[in-house]
PDB file of C-alpha atoms and ligand atoms in Angstrom:
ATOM      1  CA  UNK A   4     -17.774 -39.122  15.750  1.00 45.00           C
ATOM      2  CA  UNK A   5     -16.266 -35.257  15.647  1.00 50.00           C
ATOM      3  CA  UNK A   6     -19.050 -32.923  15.155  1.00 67.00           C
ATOM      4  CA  UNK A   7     -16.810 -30.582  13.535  1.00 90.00           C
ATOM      5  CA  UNK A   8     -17.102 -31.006   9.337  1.00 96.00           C
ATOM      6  CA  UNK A   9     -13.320 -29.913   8.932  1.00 98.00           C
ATOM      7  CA  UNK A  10     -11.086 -31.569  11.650  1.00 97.00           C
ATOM      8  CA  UNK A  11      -7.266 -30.251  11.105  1.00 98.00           C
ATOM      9  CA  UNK A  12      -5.259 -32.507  13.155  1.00 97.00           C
ATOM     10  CA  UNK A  13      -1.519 -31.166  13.753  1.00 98.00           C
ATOM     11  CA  UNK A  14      -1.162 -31.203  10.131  1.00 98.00           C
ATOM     12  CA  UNK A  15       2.335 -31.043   8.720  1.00 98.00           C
ATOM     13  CA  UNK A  16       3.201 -30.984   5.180  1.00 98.00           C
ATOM     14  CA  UNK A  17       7.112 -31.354   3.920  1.00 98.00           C
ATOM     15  CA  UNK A  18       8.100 -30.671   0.792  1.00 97.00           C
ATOM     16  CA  UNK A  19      11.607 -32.429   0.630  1.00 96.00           C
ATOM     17  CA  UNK A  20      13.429 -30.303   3.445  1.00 95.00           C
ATOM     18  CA  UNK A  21      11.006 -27.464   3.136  1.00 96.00           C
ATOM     19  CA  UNK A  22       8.300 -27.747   5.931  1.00 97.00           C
ATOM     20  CA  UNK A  23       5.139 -25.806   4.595  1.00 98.00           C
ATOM     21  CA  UNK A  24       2.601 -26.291   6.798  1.00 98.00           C
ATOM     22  CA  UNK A  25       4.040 -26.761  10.808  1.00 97.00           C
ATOM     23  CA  UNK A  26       1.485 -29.047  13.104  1.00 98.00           C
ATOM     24  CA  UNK A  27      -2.078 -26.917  12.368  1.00 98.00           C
ATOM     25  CA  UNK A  28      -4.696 -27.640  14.857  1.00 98.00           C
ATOM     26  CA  UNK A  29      -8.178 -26.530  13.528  1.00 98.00           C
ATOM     27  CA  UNK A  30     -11.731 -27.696  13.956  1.00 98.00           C
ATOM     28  CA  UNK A  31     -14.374 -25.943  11.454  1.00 97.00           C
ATOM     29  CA  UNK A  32     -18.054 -26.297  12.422  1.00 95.00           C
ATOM     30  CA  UNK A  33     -20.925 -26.731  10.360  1.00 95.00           C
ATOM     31  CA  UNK A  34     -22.124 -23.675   8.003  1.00 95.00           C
ATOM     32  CA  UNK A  35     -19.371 -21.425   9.376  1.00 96.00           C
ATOM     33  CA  UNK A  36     -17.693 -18.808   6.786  1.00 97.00           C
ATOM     34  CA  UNK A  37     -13.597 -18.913   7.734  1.00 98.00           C
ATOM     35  CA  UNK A  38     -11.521 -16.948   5.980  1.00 98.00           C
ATOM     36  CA  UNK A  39      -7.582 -17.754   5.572  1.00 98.00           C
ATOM     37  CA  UNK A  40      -5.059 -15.000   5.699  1.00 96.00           C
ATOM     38  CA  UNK A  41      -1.745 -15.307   5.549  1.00 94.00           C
ATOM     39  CA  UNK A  42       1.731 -14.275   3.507  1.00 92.00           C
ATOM     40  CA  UNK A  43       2.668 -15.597  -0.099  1.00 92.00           C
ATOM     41  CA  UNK A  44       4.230 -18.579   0.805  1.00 94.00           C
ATOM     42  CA  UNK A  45       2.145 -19.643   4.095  1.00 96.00           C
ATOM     43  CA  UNK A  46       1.032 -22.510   3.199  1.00 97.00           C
ATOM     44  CA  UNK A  47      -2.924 -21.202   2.444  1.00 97.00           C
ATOM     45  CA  UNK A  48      -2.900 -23.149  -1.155  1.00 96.00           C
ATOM     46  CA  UNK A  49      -1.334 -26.285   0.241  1.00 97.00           C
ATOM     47  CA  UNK A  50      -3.807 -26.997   2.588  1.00 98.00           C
ATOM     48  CA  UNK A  51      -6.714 -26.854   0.831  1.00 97.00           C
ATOM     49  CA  UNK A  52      -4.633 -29.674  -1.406  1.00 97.00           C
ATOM     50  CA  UNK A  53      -4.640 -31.355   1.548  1.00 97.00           C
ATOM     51  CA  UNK A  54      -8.431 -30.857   2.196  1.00 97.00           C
ATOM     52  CA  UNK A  55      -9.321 -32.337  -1.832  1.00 95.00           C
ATOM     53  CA  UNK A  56      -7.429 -34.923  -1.171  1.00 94.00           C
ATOM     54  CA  UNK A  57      -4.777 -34.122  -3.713  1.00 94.00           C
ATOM     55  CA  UNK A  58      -2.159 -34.176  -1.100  1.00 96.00           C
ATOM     56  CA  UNK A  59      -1.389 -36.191   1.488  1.00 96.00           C
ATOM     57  CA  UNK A  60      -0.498 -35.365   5.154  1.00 97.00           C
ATOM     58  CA  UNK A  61       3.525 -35.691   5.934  1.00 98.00           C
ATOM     59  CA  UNK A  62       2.458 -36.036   9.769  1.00 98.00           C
ATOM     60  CA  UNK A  63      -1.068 -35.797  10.870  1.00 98.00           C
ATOM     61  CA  UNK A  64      -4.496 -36.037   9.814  1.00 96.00           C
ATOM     62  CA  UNK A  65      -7.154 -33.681   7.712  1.00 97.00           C
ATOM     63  CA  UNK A  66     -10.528 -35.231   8.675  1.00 97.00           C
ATOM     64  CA  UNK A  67     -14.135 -34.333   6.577  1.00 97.00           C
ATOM     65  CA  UNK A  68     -17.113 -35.450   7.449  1.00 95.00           C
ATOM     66  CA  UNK A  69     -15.774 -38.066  10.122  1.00 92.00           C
ATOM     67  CA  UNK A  70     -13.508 -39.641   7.071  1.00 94.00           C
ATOM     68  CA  UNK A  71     -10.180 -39.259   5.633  1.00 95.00           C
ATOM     69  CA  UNK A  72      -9.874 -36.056   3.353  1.00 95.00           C
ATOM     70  CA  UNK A  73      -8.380 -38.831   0.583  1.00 93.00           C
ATOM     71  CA  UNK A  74     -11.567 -40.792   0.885  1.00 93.00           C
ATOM     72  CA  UNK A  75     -13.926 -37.909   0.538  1.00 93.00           C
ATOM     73  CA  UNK A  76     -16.262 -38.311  -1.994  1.00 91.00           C
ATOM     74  CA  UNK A  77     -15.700 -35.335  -4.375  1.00 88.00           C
ATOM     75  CA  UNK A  78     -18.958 -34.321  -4.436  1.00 91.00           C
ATOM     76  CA  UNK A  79     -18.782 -33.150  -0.918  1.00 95.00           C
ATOM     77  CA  UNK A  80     -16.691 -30.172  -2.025  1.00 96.00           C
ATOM     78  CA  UNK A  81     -16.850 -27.584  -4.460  1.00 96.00           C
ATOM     79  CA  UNK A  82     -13.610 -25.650  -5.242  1.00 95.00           C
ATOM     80  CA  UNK A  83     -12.553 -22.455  -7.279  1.00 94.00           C
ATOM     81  CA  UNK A  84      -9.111 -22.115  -8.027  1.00 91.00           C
ATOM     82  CA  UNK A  85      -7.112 -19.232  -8.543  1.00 88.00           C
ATOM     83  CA  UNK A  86      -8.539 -17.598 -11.258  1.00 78.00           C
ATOM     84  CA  UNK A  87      -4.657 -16.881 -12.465  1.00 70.00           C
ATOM     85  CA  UNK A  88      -4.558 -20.688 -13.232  1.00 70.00           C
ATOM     86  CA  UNK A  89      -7.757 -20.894 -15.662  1.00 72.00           C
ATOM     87  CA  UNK A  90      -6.414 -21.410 -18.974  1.00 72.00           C
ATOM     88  CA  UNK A  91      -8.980 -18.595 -20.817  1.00 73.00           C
ATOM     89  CA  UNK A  92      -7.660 -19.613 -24.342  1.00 76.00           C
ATOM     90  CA  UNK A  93      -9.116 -23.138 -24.327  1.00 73.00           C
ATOM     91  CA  UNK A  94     -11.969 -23.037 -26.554  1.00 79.00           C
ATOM     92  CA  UNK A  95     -15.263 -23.561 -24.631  1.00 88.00           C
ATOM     93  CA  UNK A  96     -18.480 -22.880 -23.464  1.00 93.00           C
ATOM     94  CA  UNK A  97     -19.328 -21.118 -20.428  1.00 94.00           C
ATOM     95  CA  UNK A  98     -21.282 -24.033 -19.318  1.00 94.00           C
ATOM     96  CA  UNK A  99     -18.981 -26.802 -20.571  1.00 91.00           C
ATOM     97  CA  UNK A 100     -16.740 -24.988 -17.839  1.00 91.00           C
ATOM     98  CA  UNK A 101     -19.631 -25.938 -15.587  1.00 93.00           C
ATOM     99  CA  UNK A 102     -19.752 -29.605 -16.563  1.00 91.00           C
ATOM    100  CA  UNK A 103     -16.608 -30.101 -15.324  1.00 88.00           C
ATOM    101  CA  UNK A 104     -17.631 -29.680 -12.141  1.00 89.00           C
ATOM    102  CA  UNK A 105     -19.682 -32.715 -12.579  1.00 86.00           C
ATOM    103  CA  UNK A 106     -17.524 -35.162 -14.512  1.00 74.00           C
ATOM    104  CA  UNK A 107     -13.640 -34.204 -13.456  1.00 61.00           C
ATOM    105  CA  UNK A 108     -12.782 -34.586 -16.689  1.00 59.00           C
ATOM    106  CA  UNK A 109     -13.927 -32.848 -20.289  1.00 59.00           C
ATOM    107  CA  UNK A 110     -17.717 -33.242 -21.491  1.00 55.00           C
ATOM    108  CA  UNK A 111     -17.495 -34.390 -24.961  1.00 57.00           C
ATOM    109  CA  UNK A 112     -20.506 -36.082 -24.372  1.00 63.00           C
ATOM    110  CA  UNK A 113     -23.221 -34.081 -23.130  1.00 68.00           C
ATOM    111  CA  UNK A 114     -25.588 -35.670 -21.315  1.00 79.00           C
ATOM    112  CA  UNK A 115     -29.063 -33.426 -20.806  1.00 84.00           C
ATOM    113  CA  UNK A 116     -29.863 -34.525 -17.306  1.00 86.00           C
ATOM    114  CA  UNK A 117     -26.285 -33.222 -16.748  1.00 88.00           C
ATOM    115  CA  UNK A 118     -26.968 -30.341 -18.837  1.00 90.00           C
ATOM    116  CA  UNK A 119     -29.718 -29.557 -16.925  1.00 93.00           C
ATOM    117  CA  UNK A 120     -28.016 -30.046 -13.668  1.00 94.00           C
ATOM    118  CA  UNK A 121     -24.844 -27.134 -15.171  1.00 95.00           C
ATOM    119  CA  UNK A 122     -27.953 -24.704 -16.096  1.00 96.00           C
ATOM    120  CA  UNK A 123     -28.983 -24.565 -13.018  1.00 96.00           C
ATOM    121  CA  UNK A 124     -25.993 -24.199 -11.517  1.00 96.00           C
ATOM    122  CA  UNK A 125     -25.376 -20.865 -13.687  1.00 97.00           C
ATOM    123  CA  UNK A 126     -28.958 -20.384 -12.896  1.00 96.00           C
ATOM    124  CA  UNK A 127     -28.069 -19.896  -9.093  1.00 94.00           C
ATOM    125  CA  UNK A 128     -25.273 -18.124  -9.575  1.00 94.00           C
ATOM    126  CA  UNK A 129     -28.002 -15.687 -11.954  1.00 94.00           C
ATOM    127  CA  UNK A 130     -25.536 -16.650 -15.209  1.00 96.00           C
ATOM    128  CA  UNK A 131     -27.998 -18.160 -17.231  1.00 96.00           C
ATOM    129  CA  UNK A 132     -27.380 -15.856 -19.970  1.00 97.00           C
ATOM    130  CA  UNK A 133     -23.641 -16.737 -20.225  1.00 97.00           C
ATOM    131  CA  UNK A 134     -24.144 -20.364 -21.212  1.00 97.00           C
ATOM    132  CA  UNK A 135     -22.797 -20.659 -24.424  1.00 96.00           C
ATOM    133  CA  UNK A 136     -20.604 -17.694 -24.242  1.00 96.00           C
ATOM    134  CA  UNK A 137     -16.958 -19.045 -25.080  1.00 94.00           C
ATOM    135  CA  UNK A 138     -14.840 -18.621 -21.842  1.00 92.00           C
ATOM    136  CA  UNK A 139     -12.516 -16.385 -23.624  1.00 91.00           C
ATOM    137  CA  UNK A 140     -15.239 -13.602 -24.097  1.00 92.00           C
ATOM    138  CA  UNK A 141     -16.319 -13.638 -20.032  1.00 91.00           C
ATOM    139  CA  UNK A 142     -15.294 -10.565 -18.157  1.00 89.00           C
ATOM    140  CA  UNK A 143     -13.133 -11.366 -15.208  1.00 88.00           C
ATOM    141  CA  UNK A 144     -16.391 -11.294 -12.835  1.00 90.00           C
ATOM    142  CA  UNK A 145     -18.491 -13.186 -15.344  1.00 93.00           C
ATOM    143  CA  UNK A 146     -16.059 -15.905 -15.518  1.00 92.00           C
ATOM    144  CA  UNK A 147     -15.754 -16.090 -11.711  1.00 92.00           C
ATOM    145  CA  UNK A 148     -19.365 -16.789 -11.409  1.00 94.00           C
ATOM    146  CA  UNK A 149     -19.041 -19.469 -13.364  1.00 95.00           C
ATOM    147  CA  UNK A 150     -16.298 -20.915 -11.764  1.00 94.00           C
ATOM    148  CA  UNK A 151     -19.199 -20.388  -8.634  1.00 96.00           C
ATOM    149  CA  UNK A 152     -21.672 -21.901 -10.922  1.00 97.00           C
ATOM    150  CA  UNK A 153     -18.962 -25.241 -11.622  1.00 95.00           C
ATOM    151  CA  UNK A 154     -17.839 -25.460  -7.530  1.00 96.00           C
ATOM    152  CA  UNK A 155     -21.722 -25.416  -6.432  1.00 97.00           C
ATOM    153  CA  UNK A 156     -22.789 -27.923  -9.640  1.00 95.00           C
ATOM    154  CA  UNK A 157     -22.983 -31.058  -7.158  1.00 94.00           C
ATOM    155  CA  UNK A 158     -24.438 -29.239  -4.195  1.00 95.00           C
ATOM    156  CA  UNK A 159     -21.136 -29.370  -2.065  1.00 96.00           C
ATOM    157  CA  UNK A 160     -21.714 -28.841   1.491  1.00 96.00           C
ATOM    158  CA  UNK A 161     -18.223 -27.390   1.525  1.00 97.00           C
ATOM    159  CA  UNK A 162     -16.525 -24.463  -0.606  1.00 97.00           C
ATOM    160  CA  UNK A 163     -13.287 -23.773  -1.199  1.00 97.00           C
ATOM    161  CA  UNK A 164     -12.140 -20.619  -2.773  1.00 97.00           C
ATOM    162  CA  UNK A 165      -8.778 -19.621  -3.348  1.00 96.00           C
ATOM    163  CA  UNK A 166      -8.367 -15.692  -3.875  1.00 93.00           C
ATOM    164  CA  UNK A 167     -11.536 -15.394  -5.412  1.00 91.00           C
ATOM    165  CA  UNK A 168     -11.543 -11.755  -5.419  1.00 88.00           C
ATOM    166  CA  UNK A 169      -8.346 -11.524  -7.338  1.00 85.00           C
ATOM    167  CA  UNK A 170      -9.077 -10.079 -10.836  1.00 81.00           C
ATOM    168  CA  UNK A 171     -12.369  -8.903 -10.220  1.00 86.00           C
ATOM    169  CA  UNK A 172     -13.563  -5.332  -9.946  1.00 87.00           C
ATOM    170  CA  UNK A 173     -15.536  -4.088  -6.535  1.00 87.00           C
ATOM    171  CA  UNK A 174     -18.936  -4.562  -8.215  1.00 88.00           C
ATOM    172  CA  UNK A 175     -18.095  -8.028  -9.001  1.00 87.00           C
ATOM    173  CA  UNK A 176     -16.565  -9.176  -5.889  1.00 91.00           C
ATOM    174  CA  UNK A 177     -19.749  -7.563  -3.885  1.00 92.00           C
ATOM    175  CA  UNK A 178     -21.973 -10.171  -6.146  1.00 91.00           C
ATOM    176  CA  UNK A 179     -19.210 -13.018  -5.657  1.00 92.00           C
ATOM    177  CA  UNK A 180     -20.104 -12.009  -2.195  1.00 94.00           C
ATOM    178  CA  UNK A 181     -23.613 -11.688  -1.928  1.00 94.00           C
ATOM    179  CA  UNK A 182     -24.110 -14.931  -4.408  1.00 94.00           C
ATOM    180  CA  UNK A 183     -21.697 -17.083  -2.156  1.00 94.00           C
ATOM    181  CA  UNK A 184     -23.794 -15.949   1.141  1.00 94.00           C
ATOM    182  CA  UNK A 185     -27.096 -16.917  -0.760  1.00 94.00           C
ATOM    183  CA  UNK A 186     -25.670 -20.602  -1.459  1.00 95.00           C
ATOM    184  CA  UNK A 187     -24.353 -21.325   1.837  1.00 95.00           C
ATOM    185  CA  UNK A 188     -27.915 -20.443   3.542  1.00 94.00           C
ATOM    186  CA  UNK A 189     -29.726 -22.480   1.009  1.00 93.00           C
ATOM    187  CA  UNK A 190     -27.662 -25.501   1.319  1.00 94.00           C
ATOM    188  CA  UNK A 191     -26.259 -24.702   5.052  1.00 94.00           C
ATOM    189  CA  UNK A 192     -22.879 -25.235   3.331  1.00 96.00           C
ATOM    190  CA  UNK A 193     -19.401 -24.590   4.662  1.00 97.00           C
ATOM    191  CA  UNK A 194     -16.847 -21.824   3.042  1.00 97.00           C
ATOM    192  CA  UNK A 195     -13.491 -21.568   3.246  1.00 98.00           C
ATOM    193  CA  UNK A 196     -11.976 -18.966   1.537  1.00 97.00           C
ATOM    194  CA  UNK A 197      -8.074 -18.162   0.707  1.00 97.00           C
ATOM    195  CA  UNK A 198      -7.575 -13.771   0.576  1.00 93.00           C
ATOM    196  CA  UNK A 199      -5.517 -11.111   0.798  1.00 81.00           C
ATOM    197  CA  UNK A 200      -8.180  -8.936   1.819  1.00 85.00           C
ATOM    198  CA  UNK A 201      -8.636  -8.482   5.963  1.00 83.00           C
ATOM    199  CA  UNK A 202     -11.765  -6.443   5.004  1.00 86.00           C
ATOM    200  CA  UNK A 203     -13.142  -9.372   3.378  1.00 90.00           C
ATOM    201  CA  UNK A 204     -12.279 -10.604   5.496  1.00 93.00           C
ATOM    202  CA  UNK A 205     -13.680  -8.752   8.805  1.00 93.00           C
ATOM    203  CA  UNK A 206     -16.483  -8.316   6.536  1.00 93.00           C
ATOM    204  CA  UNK A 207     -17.855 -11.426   5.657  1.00 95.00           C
ATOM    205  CA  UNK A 208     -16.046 -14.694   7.711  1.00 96.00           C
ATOM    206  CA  UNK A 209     -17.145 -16.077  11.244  1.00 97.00           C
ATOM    207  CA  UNK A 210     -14.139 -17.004  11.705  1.00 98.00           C
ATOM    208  CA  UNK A 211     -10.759 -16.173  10.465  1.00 98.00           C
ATOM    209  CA  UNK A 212      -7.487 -18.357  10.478  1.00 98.00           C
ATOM    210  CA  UNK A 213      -4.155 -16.618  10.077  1.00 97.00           C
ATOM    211  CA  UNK A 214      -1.748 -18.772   9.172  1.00 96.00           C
ATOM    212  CA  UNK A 215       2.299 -18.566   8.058  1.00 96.00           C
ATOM    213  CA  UNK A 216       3.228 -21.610   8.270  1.00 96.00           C
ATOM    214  CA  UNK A 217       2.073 -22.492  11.894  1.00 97.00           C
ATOM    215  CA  UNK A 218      -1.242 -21.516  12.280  1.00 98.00           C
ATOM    216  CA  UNK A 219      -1.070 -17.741  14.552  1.00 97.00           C
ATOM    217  CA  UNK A 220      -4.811 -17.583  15.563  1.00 97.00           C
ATOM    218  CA  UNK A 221      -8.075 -18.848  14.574  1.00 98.00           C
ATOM    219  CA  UNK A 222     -11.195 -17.199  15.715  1.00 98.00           C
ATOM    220  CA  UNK A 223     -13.375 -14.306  15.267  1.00 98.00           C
ATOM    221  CA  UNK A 224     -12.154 -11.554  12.742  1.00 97.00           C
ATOM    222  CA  UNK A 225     -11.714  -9.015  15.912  1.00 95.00           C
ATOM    223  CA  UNK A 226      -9.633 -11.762  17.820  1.00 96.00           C
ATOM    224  CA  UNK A 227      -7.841 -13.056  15.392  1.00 97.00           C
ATOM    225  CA  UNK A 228      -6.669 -10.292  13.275  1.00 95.00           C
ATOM    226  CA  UNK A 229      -5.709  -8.811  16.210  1.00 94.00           C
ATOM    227  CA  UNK A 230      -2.508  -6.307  15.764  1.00 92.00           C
ATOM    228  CA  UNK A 231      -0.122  -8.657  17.693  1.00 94.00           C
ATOM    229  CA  UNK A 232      -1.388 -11.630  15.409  1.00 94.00           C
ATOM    230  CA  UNK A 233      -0.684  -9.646  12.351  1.00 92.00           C
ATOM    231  CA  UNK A 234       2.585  -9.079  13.522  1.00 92.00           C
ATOM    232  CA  UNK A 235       3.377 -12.589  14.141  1.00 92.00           C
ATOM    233  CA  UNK A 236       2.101 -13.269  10.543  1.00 92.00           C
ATOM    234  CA  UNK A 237       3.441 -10.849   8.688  1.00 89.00           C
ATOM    235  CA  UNK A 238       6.541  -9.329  10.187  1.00 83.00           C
ATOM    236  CA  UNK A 239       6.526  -5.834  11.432  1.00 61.00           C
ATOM    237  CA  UNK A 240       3.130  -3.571  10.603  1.00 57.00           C
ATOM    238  CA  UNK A 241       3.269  -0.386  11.864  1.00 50.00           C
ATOM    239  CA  UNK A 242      -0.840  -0.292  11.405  1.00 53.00           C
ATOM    240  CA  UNK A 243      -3.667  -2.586  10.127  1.00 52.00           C
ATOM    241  CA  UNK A 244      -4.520  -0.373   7.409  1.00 52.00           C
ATOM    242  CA  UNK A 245      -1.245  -0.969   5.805  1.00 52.00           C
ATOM    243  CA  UNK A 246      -1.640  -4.832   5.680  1.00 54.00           C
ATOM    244  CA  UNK A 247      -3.631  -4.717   2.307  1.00 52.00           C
ATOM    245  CA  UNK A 248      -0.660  -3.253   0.655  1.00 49.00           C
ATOM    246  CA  UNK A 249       1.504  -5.368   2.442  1.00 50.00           C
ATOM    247  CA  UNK A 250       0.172  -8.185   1.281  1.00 50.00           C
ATOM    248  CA  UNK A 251      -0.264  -6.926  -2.927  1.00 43.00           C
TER     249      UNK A 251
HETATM  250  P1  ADP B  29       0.318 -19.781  -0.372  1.00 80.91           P
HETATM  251  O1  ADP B  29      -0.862 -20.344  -1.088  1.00 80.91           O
HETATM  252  O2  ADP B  29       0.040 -19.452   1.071  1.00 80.91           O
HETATM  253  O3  ADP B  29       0.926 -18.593  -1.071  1.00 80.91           O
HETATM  254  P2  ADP B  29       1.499 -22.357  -1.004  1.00 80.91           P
HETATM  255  O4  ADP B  29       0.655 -23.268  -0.199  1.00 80.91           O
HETATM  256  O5  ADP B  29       1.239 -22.282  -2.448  1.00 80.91           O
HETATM  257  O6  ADP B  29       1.469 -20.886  -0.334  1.00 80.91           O
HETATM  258  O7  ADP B  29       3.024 -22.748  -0.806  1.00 80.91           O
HETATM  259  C1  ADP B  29       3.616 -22.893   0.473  1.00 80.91           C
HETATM  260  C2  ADP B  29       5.084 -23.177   0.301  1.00 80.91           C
HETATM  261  O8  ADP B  29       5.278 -24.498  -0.183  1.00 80.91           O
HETATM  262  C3  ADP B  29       5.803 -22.274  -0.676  1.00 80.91           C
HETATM  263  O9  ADP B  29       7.106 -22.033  -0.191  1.00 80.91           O
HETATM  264  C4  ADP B  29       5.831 -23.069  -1.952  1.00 80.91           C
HETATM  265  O10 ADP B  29       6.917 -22.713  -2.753  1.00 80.91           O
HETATM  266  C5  ADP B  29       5.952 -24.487  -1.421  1.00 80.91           C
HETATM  267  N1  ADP B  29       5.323 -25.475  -2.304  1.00 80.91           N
HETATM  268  C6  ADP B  29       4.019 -25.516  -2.628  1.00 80.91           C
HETATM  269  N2  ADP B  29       3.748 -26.573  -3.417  1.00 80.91           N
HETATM  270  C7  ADP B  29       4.926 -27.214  -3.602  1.00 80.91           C
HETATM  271  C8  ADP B  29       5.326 -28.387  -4.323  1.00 80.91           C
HETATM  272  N3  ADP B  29       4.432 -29.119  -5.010  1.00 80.91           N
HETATM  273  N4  ADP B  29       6.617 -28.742  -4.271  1.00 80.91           N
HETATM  274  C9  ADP B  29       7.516 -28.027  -3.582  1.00 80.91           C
HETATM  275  N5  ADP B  29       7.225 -26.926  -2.878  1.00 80.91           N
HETATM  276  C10 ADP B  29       5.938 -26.514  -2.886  1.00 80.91           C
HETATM  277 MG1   MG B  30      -1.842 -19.725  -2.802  1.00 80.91          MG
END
């Protein structure tokens, strides 16, 4: 029994000739907040694929829980896509957004316990108020913490957020911030978190894995973002600072 939730073992992922992800070795304990940094093109999207389930290991294994990532029940993880792939123009409800969370596919049929369940959700994420607002008419932080509210509806004990910060302004990504810490104390959750922000992530992860490809480091923000490890990842930096433009 691995006491590690995530266990990433020398995962390799081909697409046709192209090898995207290159034997990754990780192990991600229990209630830790990692952060994944890495070029366009590294492989950062992939492997949370990988981790749903939607994809399945060329060479390798993804392990959650002790089980298969395939045979993960879905309700162990909550995810937020890249906001860039919501279609905005589909004409819904803020919290029919949510219900997807629950049901995986559209709720034409509300049911109120599950109603219930999606109003909390937006209550946790303090979006109450934004309920029956049609998705078209959220701000770019309002509809991100609903797309919180819809990844936290079944009480994952993992998160996965791809670029979650992209498209919101600094107010909004402080609250993205401060709501996502609040969640993973209350329900000692896991987070992983796809960005293009080292700030973010100095600022908020435990741990930190840079990744192009082959994984470069994994470890503390200090350690792992290291200079040298930058370098590796990204090609020539002359300093950290610059990396945030780099990576725009
Ligand atoms: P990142 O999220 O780090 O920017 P991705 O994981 O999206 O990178 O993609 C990694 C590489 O794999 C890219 O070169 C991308 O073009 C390629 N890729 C991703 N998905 C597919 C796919 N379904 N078929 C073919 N190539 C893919
Ligand atoms: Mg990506």
């Amino acid at each position: 029994m691995s006491e590690h939730v995530i266990d990433i073992r020398q995962l390799s992922i081909k697409f046709g000739d192209h090898l995207a992800l290159d034997k990754i070795k990780v192990q991600i304990e229990s209630g830790d907040f990692v952060a994944i940094v890495g070029p366009n093109g590294a492989g950062k999207s992939t492997l949370f694929k990988v981790l749903l389930g939607l994809l399945q290991p060329t060479e390798g294994q993804v392990r959650i829980f002790d089980e298969p990532a395939y045979r993960a029940p879905a309700q162990w993880i909550g995810y937020v896509p890249q906001m860039k792939t919501l279609d905005r123009s589909f004409p819904a409800q803020a919290v029919e957004l949510v219900l997807t969370g629950l049901n995986r596919r559209w709720p034409w049929r509300k049911e109120k316990s599950e109603y219930k369940k999606a109003i909390e959700a937006l209550e946790q994420v303090s979006a109450e108020h934004l309920a029956t607002r049609p998705v078209g008419r959220l701000s770019g932080g309002e509809l991100q913490r609903v797309c919180l509210a819809r990844s936290i509806v079944r009480q994952p004990k993992i998160v996965l957020l791809d670029e979650p910060a992209t498209g919101i302004d600094a107010i909004g990504e402080a609250d993205m911030y401060r709501l996502l810490e609040a969640y993973q104390k209350q329900s000692s959750a896991t987070i992983l978190m796809i960005t293009h922000d080292w700030h973010a992530a100095t600022h908020h992860a435990d741990n930190v894995l840079l990744l192009n490809r082959k994984k470069i480091s994994y470890g503390p923000p200090s350690v792992s973002l290291a200079e040298d490890n930058l370098r590796l990842a990204f090609g020539h930096i002359g300093h950290k600072h610059e990396l945030k433009f780099l990576m725009k």
